[in-house]
Amino acid sequence: MPSDEKAPVKLSLPLEFQQDIFKELREEDELVLIARGLGVLRIVSNLLHSYDAAGNNLILLVGAEERENVWIGEALAEHAAISMAPKARGLSLVNTDLMSVGTREKIYAQGGIFSITSRILIVDFLSGLMNPETVTGVVVLHAEKVIATSLEAFILRIYRQKNKAGFLKAFSDQPEPFTTGFAPLANMMKNLFLQKPALYPRFHVTVAKSLEGRKKAEVIELEVPMTEAMRDIQNAVLECVEVSISELRKGNTGVEMDDWTLDSALHRNFDTIIRRQLDPVWHRTSFKTRQVVRDLTLLRTILHALLTYDAVNFNKYLDTVLAASQPPPGSTKHNQSPWLFLDAADTIFTTAKRRVYTGKVSNDDLVSNPNTVPDSLEPVLEEFPKWTQLAEILQEIEQDAYLNPVPNDTSNGSVLIMCGDQGTCRQLREFLQTMYVRPEGTVEDGTDEDEEQGPSASFMMRRKLRNYLAWKRDFSKVSAALFSENQKAINGSTDQRVQSGKANRPPPNKRRRMRGGGSAGSGPSRTEMGTVRVAGDRDAHIASLMAELQPTEVEAMQKIEIGVDPLENMDDYYELFDMNDLIVIHPYEGDMDEHVLEETKPRYVIMYEPDAAFIRRIEVYRSSHTDRTVKVFFMYYGGSVEEQRYLSAVRREKDAFTKLIRERGNMAITLTSAALGPQESFLRTINTRIAGGGRLAATAQPPRVVVDVREFRSSLPSLLHGRSIVVVPCMLTVGDYVLTPTICIERKSVRDLIGSFANGRLYNQVESMMEHYKAPMLLIEFDQNKTFTLEPFSDLFAPTTTIGLAVAPDLQSKIVMLTLAFPRLKIIWSSSPYQTAEIFSELKKQQDEPDPLKAVQLGLDPAVAGDELRSFNQVPQDMLRAIPGMNENILTTLTLEVENIQELANMEERELVGLVGTDAARRIYRFFNRSVYDGAEVALPTL
């Protein structure tokens, strides 16, 4: 900023739009929605530093991820050093691993900037460890995650109720979540307790002026054509996706399907969106629909793998896909995915293998000569076109550096290569290390046909193919062994013919099983796909390729050079890299990429895969440092899914901002309602219903619920607080929620319920509630966006054996067994957390408030008995329930009046009549006095 030289706080915001945002934020509270890549963390760290340098502030940073904490912490330390601010303290991280309750209380009192996990902050607010009134302000990152039921919304509600003066700033660089639903921006502003949104898309006037007004970075766009095989596979996968989407449309006519298109399928969240739309009717969807939803995820993964995995690894991945699509070994069911039976699927598998090796062998040859090595096998090892292009770019950079050795700027001569993930980084690193290594010499018949003197990946690809064939051979043996074990289990035979032996005749389906790596049934289940007829899947085939690919002398030497690395005389061999000759390969990591650019100061940047956010980061970097020249090479496959996905992401973001600008123009502002006055809140607690013996009761004390601190992972405590119920967080041993001195509730989601039944934990929890409370309850809570039925969870609690028979009783029967074992236990079914909050309010009406101290002590201190004083041994009670004529009332009477079962067995009938009545007494007496011989009764003298 212009006045920074004389100001006590020095900021690092060189661009005009960054300064504008900073000034706005210092003046008023607002939500800043900024386009990806424009440096939201830089603005946040400068804002925090301006408050940190002033001192005597308590500022909370909410919603920050671990990497962002590191980034902001380093930036604050750097700012404090540059500004020489004596009062600056930097960022303190608060989580359960680092700080106890006592430590947190001390550091809160000292003040500073704290990044706190939401679960700790909400408990500290509610328990009084931190008073919201002492907080100077709150800064929220990832504002798009603050939905009505989130912990962050709960925190902001408590903060705003108790503290009207403190500031509140929210940031987000993802505009898309703010555009879904009805009036989404207004609702998000309501959740954030803010009134003003500030939108900064890339096409904002100030942003465009800042990034385009100065000397722009030189960008060279390189459209790399895909190979014919890659294009064929991509078209085949897209055909499968299209067929799958049309199947979904046909099978689910009552669902909103505007976005179910091939273009949307390229978006990374497509399968999540479809699943979310189908969740409310998931129990009514057919098996086929569920299968197609899973297939869409798989097909999109295959599309991604096609452009990132090399030919060998891609073929290996498809092998695992085939193996996973087979039915379990020995199963007679054939539920393969529908797309596997399309001609396009056959194209995918055959073309993928043709990219790795070729072999022309008919089925007849394989059957008649099982041990003959076919002569027509040869590795193809198709290379990525981008590899050659990358090598050419590096050569061009080298020439450029040679011709222009001393640039007039502060950039290093380093080259930064950015790609999608760590796997691609490893692949490129190995390629660049070995692209000029030639595997010289021959082994047996295998000759290296690559005579080209330019860069080549043949060395790397040969190694990958050797590893693949070794993996394939072992994978096939495991599959065959699994199949033989299951056959023996089913047929009860000990025949060894189905094992993958060398000399014995193979079973009819052996070749097919080894192709898929899985174990198929005996029927022709996959002949329609053509995979049975593919050569090169037998041991002989693999052996021939392995022989051809034996490591040459150069390859063996290369491995030794890499492997041996003694750390003697380190100073003689190791030194810091010279940045001018360095090639840095790095994956995209969001805002962390700014650090990479600042630290490496590259003169050349190669974007191996397109990323809109990183392009903007380069623009910001170049505009911020006018003394550095940056040359950018932007690579993408022409006509590919990669290009389409990039363009689609840019268009989606632009559309989202356009929609937000339009909504902001006519958005209704939410004014926070003032809290009720003491008189009005008192009147609301009066029960005017005095008919039927009711009593006029009123209390000025608000309703209270004791909540276990582990329950703050759910949204229920937030919703209870929203209904003006005071939430008291405690570490409870018995139950999750204590509503009244007599009502204790254990909350379970359906998944938790299944897990608790499986490990037996639920029985112990219910038993402890029965012992200490008169009205123990089990709350089974469903998700509000999902079906209110147990059917969708059937696959979670019905494990099957190898022959497909269920071995465990289902969830309903287990719940029945639970109610039989604990008759006093009440079960509450709730369709959503909203309904649960309503149920809790109804249960608390006209009831006494719980004592938090007593609720904590129950279960810990044996001296403290529960309100339910009948904490008797459960085993004798279970025995008594099995006696004829017994019911709960009689059981209670006998438990209180009779010392033990022995005394009950020796009682006379007339003594029992006085306790339980004539009929029950006769049946109990006869039960204990019946002879064990032939049903004859023992003759006893009557008195």
mmCIF file of C-alpha atoms in Angstrom, residues 527-747:
data_model
loop_
_atom_site.group_PDB
_atom_site.id
_atom_site.type_symbol
_atom_site.label_atom_id
_atom_site.label_comp_id
_atom_site.label_asym_id
_atom_site.label_seq_id
_atom_site.Cartn_x
_atom_site.Cartn_y
_atom_site.Cartn_z
ATOM 1 C CA THR A 527 -18.035 -64.327 -23.793
ATOM 2 C CA GLU A 528 -20.204 -61.415 -24.947
ATOM 3 C CA MET A 529 -17.441 -58.981 -24.107
ATOM 4 C CA GLY A 530 -14.812 -60.688 -26.199
ATOM 5 C CA THR A 531 -12.316 -60.888 -23.349
ATOM 6 C CA VAL A 532 -12.169 -64.675 -23.537
ATOM 7 C CA ARG A 533 -10.678 -64.539 -27.003
ATOM 8 C CA VAL A 534 -7.756 -62.310 -26.096
ATOM 9 C CA ALA A 535 -4.375 -63.987 -26.409
ATOM 10 C CA GLY A 536 -1.520 -63.668 -23.981
ATOM 11 C CA ASP A 537 -3.046 -64.511 -20.643
ATOM 12 C CA ARG A 538 -1.552 -67.870 -19.905
ATOM 13 C CA ASP A 539 1.632 -68.727 -18.053
ATOM 14 C CA ALA A 540 3.400 -69.509 -21.328
ATOM 15 C CA HIS A 541 2.480 -66.108 -22.726
ATOM 16 C CA ILE A 542 3.766 -64.312 -19.643
ATOM 17 C CA ALA A 543 6.949 -66.387 -19.630
ATOM 18 C CA SER A 544 7.682 -65.487 -23.260
ATOM 19 C CA LEU A 545 7.246 -61.763 -22.613
ATOM 20 C CA MET A 546 9.355 -61.944 -19.449
ATOM 21 C CA ALA A 547 12.120 -63.644 -21.432
ATOM 22 C CA GLU A 548 11.972 -60.934 -24.051
ATOM 23 C CA LEU A 549 12.091 -58.203 -21.417
ATOM 24 C CA GLN A 550 15.025 -59.528 -19.387
ATOM 25 C CA PRO A 551 16.974 -56.513 -18.059
ATOM 26 C CA THR A 552 19.878 -55.550 -20.287
ATOM 27 C CA GLU A 553 23.270 -54.590 -18.893
ATOM 28 C CA VAL A 554 22.473 -50.878 -19.003
ATOM 29 C CA GLU A 555 19.172 -51.415 -17.165
ATOM 30 C CA ALA A 556 20.806 -53.553 -14.484
ATOM 31 C CA MET A 557 23.581 -50.976 -13.997
ATOM 32 C CA GLN A 558 21.036 -48.180 -13.760
ATOM 33 C CA LYS A 559 19.269 -49.985 -10.945
ATOM 34 C CA ILE A 560 22.519 -50.496 -9.031
ATOM 35 C CA GLU A 561 23.468 -46.835 -9.377
ATOM 36 C CA ILE A 562 20.118 -45.740 -7.962
ATOM 37 C CA GLY A 563 19.997 -48.360 -5.200
ATOM 38 C CA VAL A 564 23.465 -47.975 -3.646
ATOM 39 C CA ASP A 565 23.786 -44.712 -1.722
ATOM 40 C CA PRO A 566 26.269 -44.871 1.179
ATOM 41 C CA LEU A 567 26.194 -41.755 3.348
ATOM 42 C CA GLU A 568 29.975 -41.589 3.851
ATOM 43 C CA ASN A 569 31.797 -38.343 3.077
ATOM 44 C CA MET A 570 28.505 -36.494 2.710
ATOM 45 C CA ASP A 571 30.172 -33.113 2.290
ATOM 46 C CA ASP A 572 32.085 -34.372 -0.744
ATOM 47 C CA TYR A 573 28.972 -35.585 -2.519
ATOM 48 C CA TYR A 574 26.086 -33.444 -1.281
ATOM 49 C CA GLU A 575 25.439 -29.743 -1.622
ATOM 50 C CA LEU A 576 22.503 -27.351 -2.021
ATOM 51 C CA PHE A 577 20.886 -27.333 -5.434
ATOM 52 C CA ASP A 578 21.815 -24.596 -7.861
ATOM 53 C CA MET A 579 18.411 -23.046 -8.548
ATOM 54 C CA ASN A 580 19.407 -22.047 -12.080
ATOM 55 C CA ASP A 581 19.690 -25.636 -13.257
ATOM 56 C CA LEU A 582 16.878 -27.088 -11.185
ATOM 57 C CA ILE A 583 13.735 -28.773 -12.512
ATOM 58 C CA VAL A 584 11.055 -28.874 -9.803
ATOM 59 C CA ILE A 585 8.078 -31.236 -10.278
ATOM 60 C CA HIS A 586 5.186 -30.450 -7.963
ATOM 61 C CA PRO A 587 1.486 -31.421 -7.710
ATOM 62 C CA TYR A 588 -1.274 -28.801 -7.525
ATOM 63 C CA GLU A 589 -2.072 -28.073 -3.865
ATOM 64 C CA GLY A 590 -4.472 -25.150 -3.891
ATOM 65 C CA ASP A 591 -3.280 -22.094 -1.985
ATOM 66 C CA MET A 592 0.000 -23.836 -1.123
ATOM 67 C CA ASP A 593 1.079 -23.323 -4.759
ATOM 68 C CA GLU A 594 1.697 -19.644 -3.949
ATOM 69 C CA HIS A 595 4.486 -20.738 -1.616
ATOM 70 C CA VAL A 596 5.996 -22.888 -4.365
ATOM 71 C CA LEU A 597 6.081 -19.936 -6.786
ATOM 72 C CA GLU A 598 7.495 -17.543 -4.180
ATOM 73 C CA GLU A 599 10.227 -19.952 -3.064
ATOM 74 C CA THR A 600 11.382 -21.329 -6.426
ATOM 75 C CA LYS A 601 11.018 -18.023 -8.360
ATOM 76 C CA PRO A 602 10.860 -19.945 -11.641
ATOM 77 C CA ARG A 603 11.511 -18.330 -15.018
ATOM 78 C CA TYR A 604 9.759 -21.208 -16.798
ATOM 79 C CA VAL A 605 6.538 -22.890 -15.675
ATOM 80 C CA ILE A 606 5.224 -25.975 -17.458
ATOM 81 C CA MET A 607 1.614 -26.835 -16.663
ATOM 82 C CA TYR A 608 1.537 -30.532 -17.523
ATOM 83 C CA GLU A 609 -2.222 -30.586 -16.810
ATOM 84 C CA PRO A 610 -4.597 -27.590 -17.052
ATOM 85 C CA ASP A 611 -5.734 -25.908 -13.837
ATOM 86 C CA ALA A 612 -7.661 -22.610 -13.919
ATOM 87 C CA ALA A 613 -6.739 -21.628 -10.351
ATOM 88 C CA PHE A 614 -3.006 -22.042 -10.974
ATOM 89 C CA ILE A 615 -3.148 -19.844 -14.091
ATOM 90 C CA ARG A 616 -4.527 -17.059 -11.879
ATOM 91 C CA ARG A 617 -1.849 -17.705 -9.262
ATOM 92 C CA ILE A 618 0.769 -17.128 -11.967
ATOM 93 C CA GLU A 619 -1.035 -13.924 -13.007
ATOM 94 C CA VAL A 620 -1.049 -12.690 -9.401
ATOM 95 C CA TYR A 621 2.616 -13.719 -8.950
ATOM 96 C CA ARG A 622 3.702 -12.002 -12.169
ATOM 97 C CA SER A 623 1.730 -8.810 -11.430
ATOM 98 C CA SER A 624 3.057 -8.723 -7.855
ATOM 99 C CA HIS A 625 6.690 -9.036 -8.991
ATOM 100 C CA THR A 626 7.212 -6.779 -11.991
ATOM 101 C CA ASP A 627 10.969 -7.464 -11.900
ATOM 102 C CA ARG A 628 10.521 -11.171 -12.685
ATOM 103 C CA THR A 629 9.780 -12.645 -16.095
ATOM 104 C CA VAL A 630 7.759 -15.828 -16.297
ATOM 105 C CA LYS A 631 7.278 -17.951 -19.373
ATOM 106 C CA VAL A 632 4.389 -20.423 -19.093
ATOM 107 C CA PHE A 633 3.858 -23.537 -21.210
ATOM 108 C CA PHE A 634 0.266 -24.716 -20.961
ATOM 109 C CA MET A 635 -0.226 -28.338 -22.117
ATOM 110 C CA TYR A 636 -3.459 -30.230 -22.685
ATOM 111 C CA TYR A 637 -4.725 -33.065 -24.853
ATOM 112 C CA GLY A 638 -6.776 -31.649 -27.712
ATOM 113 C CA GLY A 639 -10.335 -32.937 -27.911
ATOM 114 C CA SER A 640 -9.935 -34.800 -24.618
ATOM 115 C CA VAL A 641 -11.965 -35.055 -21.442
ATOM 116 C CA GLU A 642 -9.140 -33.107 -19.775
ATOM 117 C CA GLU A 643 -9.751 -30.071 -21.995
ATOM 118 C CA GLN A 644 -13.518 -30.381 -21.631
ATOM 119 C CA ARG A 645 -13.278 -30.638 -17.841
ATOM 120 C CA TYR A 646 -11.086 -27.533 -17.660
ATOM 121 C CA LEU A 647 -13.420 -25.451 -19.849
ATOM 122 C CA SER A 648 -16.439 -26.759 -17.938
ATOM 123 C CA ALA A 649 -14.901 -25.762 -14.570
ATOM 124 C CA VAL A 650 -14.152 -22.222 -15.812
ATOM 125 C CA ARG A 651 -17.672 -21.872 -17.208
ATOM 126 C CA ARG A 652 -19.282 -23.178 -14.005
ATOM 127 C CA GLU A 653 -17.397 -20.690 -11.876
ATOM 128 C CA LYS A 654 -18.297 -17.802 -14.184
ATOM 129 C CA ASP A 655 -21.973 -18.832 -14.216
ATOM 130 C CA ALA A 656 -21.961 -19.134 -10.423
ATOM 131 C CA PHE A 657 -20.594 -15.610 -9.987
ATOM 132 C CA THR A 658 -23.078 -14.232 -12.541
ATOM 133 C CA LYS A 659 -25.930 -15.855 -10.612
ATOM 134 C CA LEU A 660 -24.605 -14.518 -7.302
ATOM 135 C CA ILE A 661 -24.314 -10.974 -8.679
ATOM 136 C CA ARG A 662 -27.919 -11.188 -9.845
ATOM 137 C CA GLU A 663 -29.133 -12.536 -6.479
ATOM 138 C CA ARG A 664 -27.195 -9.926 -4.527
ATOM 139 C CA GLY A 665 -29.038 -7.225 -6.472
ATOM 140 C CA ASN A 666 -32.444 -8.292 -5.107
ATOM 141 C CA MET A 667 -31.465 -10.162 -1.947
ATOM 142 C CA ALA A 668 -33.492 -9.708 1.215
ATOM 143 C CA ILE A 669 -31.291 -8.682 4.142
ATOM 144 C CA THR A 670 -31.732 -10.790 7.282
ATOM 145 C CA LEU A 671 -31.862 -8.641 10.388
ATOM 146 C CA THR A 672 -30.998 -10.619 13.513
ATOM 147 C CA SER A 673 -33.961 -10.634 15.875
ATOM 148 C CA ALA A 674 -33.376 -9.216 19.333
ATOM 149 C CA ALA A 675 -33.377 -11.633 22.238
ATOM 150 C CA LEU A 676 -36.585 -11.910 24.276
ATOM 151 C CA GLY A 677 -36.856 -9.686 27.306
ATOM 152 C CA PRO A 678 -36.849 -11.322 30.761
ATOM 153 C CA GLN A 679 -40.570 -10.718 31.263
ATOM 154 C CA GLU A 680 -41.543 -12.234 27.926
ATOM 155 C CA SER A 681 -39.318 -15.265 28.393
ATOM 156 C CA PHE A 682 -40.879 -15.777 31.852
ATOM 157 C CA LEU A 683 -44.411 -15.632 30.421
ATOM 158 C CA ARG A 684 -43.518 -18.196 27.771
ATOM 159 C CA THR A 685 -42.802 -20.799 30.469
ATOM 160 C CA ILE A 686 -46.233 -20.496 32.104
ATOM 161 C CA ASN A 687 -48.475 -23.504 31.633
ATOM 162 C CA THR A 688 -52.028 -22.121 31.494
ATOM 163 C CA ARG A 689 -53.606 -25.578 31.125
ATOM 164 C CA ILE A 690 -54.964 -26.206 34.626
ATOM 165 C CA ALA A 691 -57.946 -28.370 33.636
ATOM 166 C CA GLY A 692 -57.962 -31.988 34.748
ATOM 167 C CA GLY A 693 -55.966 -31.424 37.892
ATOM 168 C CA GLY A 694 -53.077 -29.559 36.271
ATOM 169 C CA ARG A 695 -51.312 -26.870 38.223
ATOM 170 C CA LEU A 696 -50.355 -23.368 37.248
ATOM 171 C CA ALA A 697 -46.574 -23.469 37.016
ATOM 172 C CA ALA A 698 -44.015 -20.972 35.850
ATOM 173 C CA THR A 699 -40.276 -20.749 36.059
ATOM 174 C CA ALA A 700 -37.906 -18.068 34.877
ATOM 175 C CA GLN A 701 -35.188 -20.690 34.469
ATOM 176 C CA PRO A 702 -34.672 -21.700 30.819
ATOM 177 C CA PRO A 703 -34.875 -25.401 29.946
ATOM 178 C CA ARG A 704 -31.571 -27.271 30.191
ATOM 179 C CA VAL A 705 -30.116 -30.402 28.611
ATOM 180 C CA VAL A 706 -26.893 -32.128 29.687
ATOM 181 C CA VAL A 707 -24.997 -33.312 26.587
ATOM 182 C CA ASP A 708 -21.988 -35.598 26.309
ATOM 183 C CA VAL A 709 -19.060 -33.679 24.734
ATOM 184 C CA ARG A 710 -18.566 -36.446 22.140
ATOM 185 C CA GLU A 711 -22.040 -35.653 20.775
ATOM 186 C CA PHE A 712 -20.902 -32.313 19.366
ATOM 187 C CA ARG A 713 -19.901 -34.086 16.170
ATOM 188 C CA SER A 714 -23.626 -34.206 15.379
ATOM 189 C CA SER A 715 -25.941 -31.289 14.589
ATOM 190 C CA LEU A 716 -28.447 -32.023 17.372
ATOM 191 C CA PRO A 717 -26.873 -29.816 20.120
ATOM 192 C CA SER A 718 -26.968 -26.869 17.694
ATOM 193 C CA LEU A 719 -30.663 -27.436 16.957
ATOM 194 C CA LEU A 720 -31.470 -27.767 20.676
ATOM 195 C CA HIS A 721 -29.737 -24.453 21.320
ATOM 196 C CA GLY A 722 -31.758 -22.946 18.478
ATOM 197 C CA ARG A 723 -34.945 -23.891 20.375
ATOM 198 C CA SER A 724 -33.789 -21.771 23.357
ATOM 199 C CA ILE A 725 -32.621 -24.791 25.347
ATOM 200 C CA VAL A 726 -29.430 -24.319 27.365
ATOM 201 C CA VAL A 727 -26.891 -26.963 26.300
ATOM 202 C CA VAL A 728 -24.507 -28.049 29.098
ATOM 203 C CA PRO A 729 -21.491 -30.018 27.758
ATOM 204 C CA CYS A 730 -20.185 -32.696 30.139
ATOM 205 C CA MET A 731 -18.177 -35.902 29.944
ATOM 206 C CA LEU A 732 -20.961 -38.408 30.577
ATOM 207 C CA THR A 733 -20.399 -42.067 31.401
ATOM 208 C CA VAL A 734 -24.078 -43.042 31.210
ATOM 209 C CA GLY A 735 -26.075 -41.961 28.142
ATOM 210 C CA ASP A 736 -25.570 -39.146 25.641
ATOM 211 C CA TYR A 737 -28.346 -36.716 26.646
ATOM 212 C CA VAL A 738 -29.908 -36.180 30.079
ATOM 213 C CA LEU A 739 -33.221 -34.319 29.707
ATOM 214 C CA THR A 740 -34.628 -34.612 33.229
ATOM 215 C CA PRO A 741 -33.513 -36.288 36.469
ATOM 216 C CA THR A 742 -35.307 -39.431 35.269
ATOM 217 C CA ILE A 743 -34.926 -39.389 31.459
ATOM 218 C CA CYS A 744 -31.621 -40.418 29.897
ATOM 219 C CA ILE A 745 -31.198 -40.914 26.137
ATOM 220 C CA GLU A 746 -28.595 -42.820 24.132
ATOM 221 C CA ARG A 747 -28.491 -41.441 20.558
#
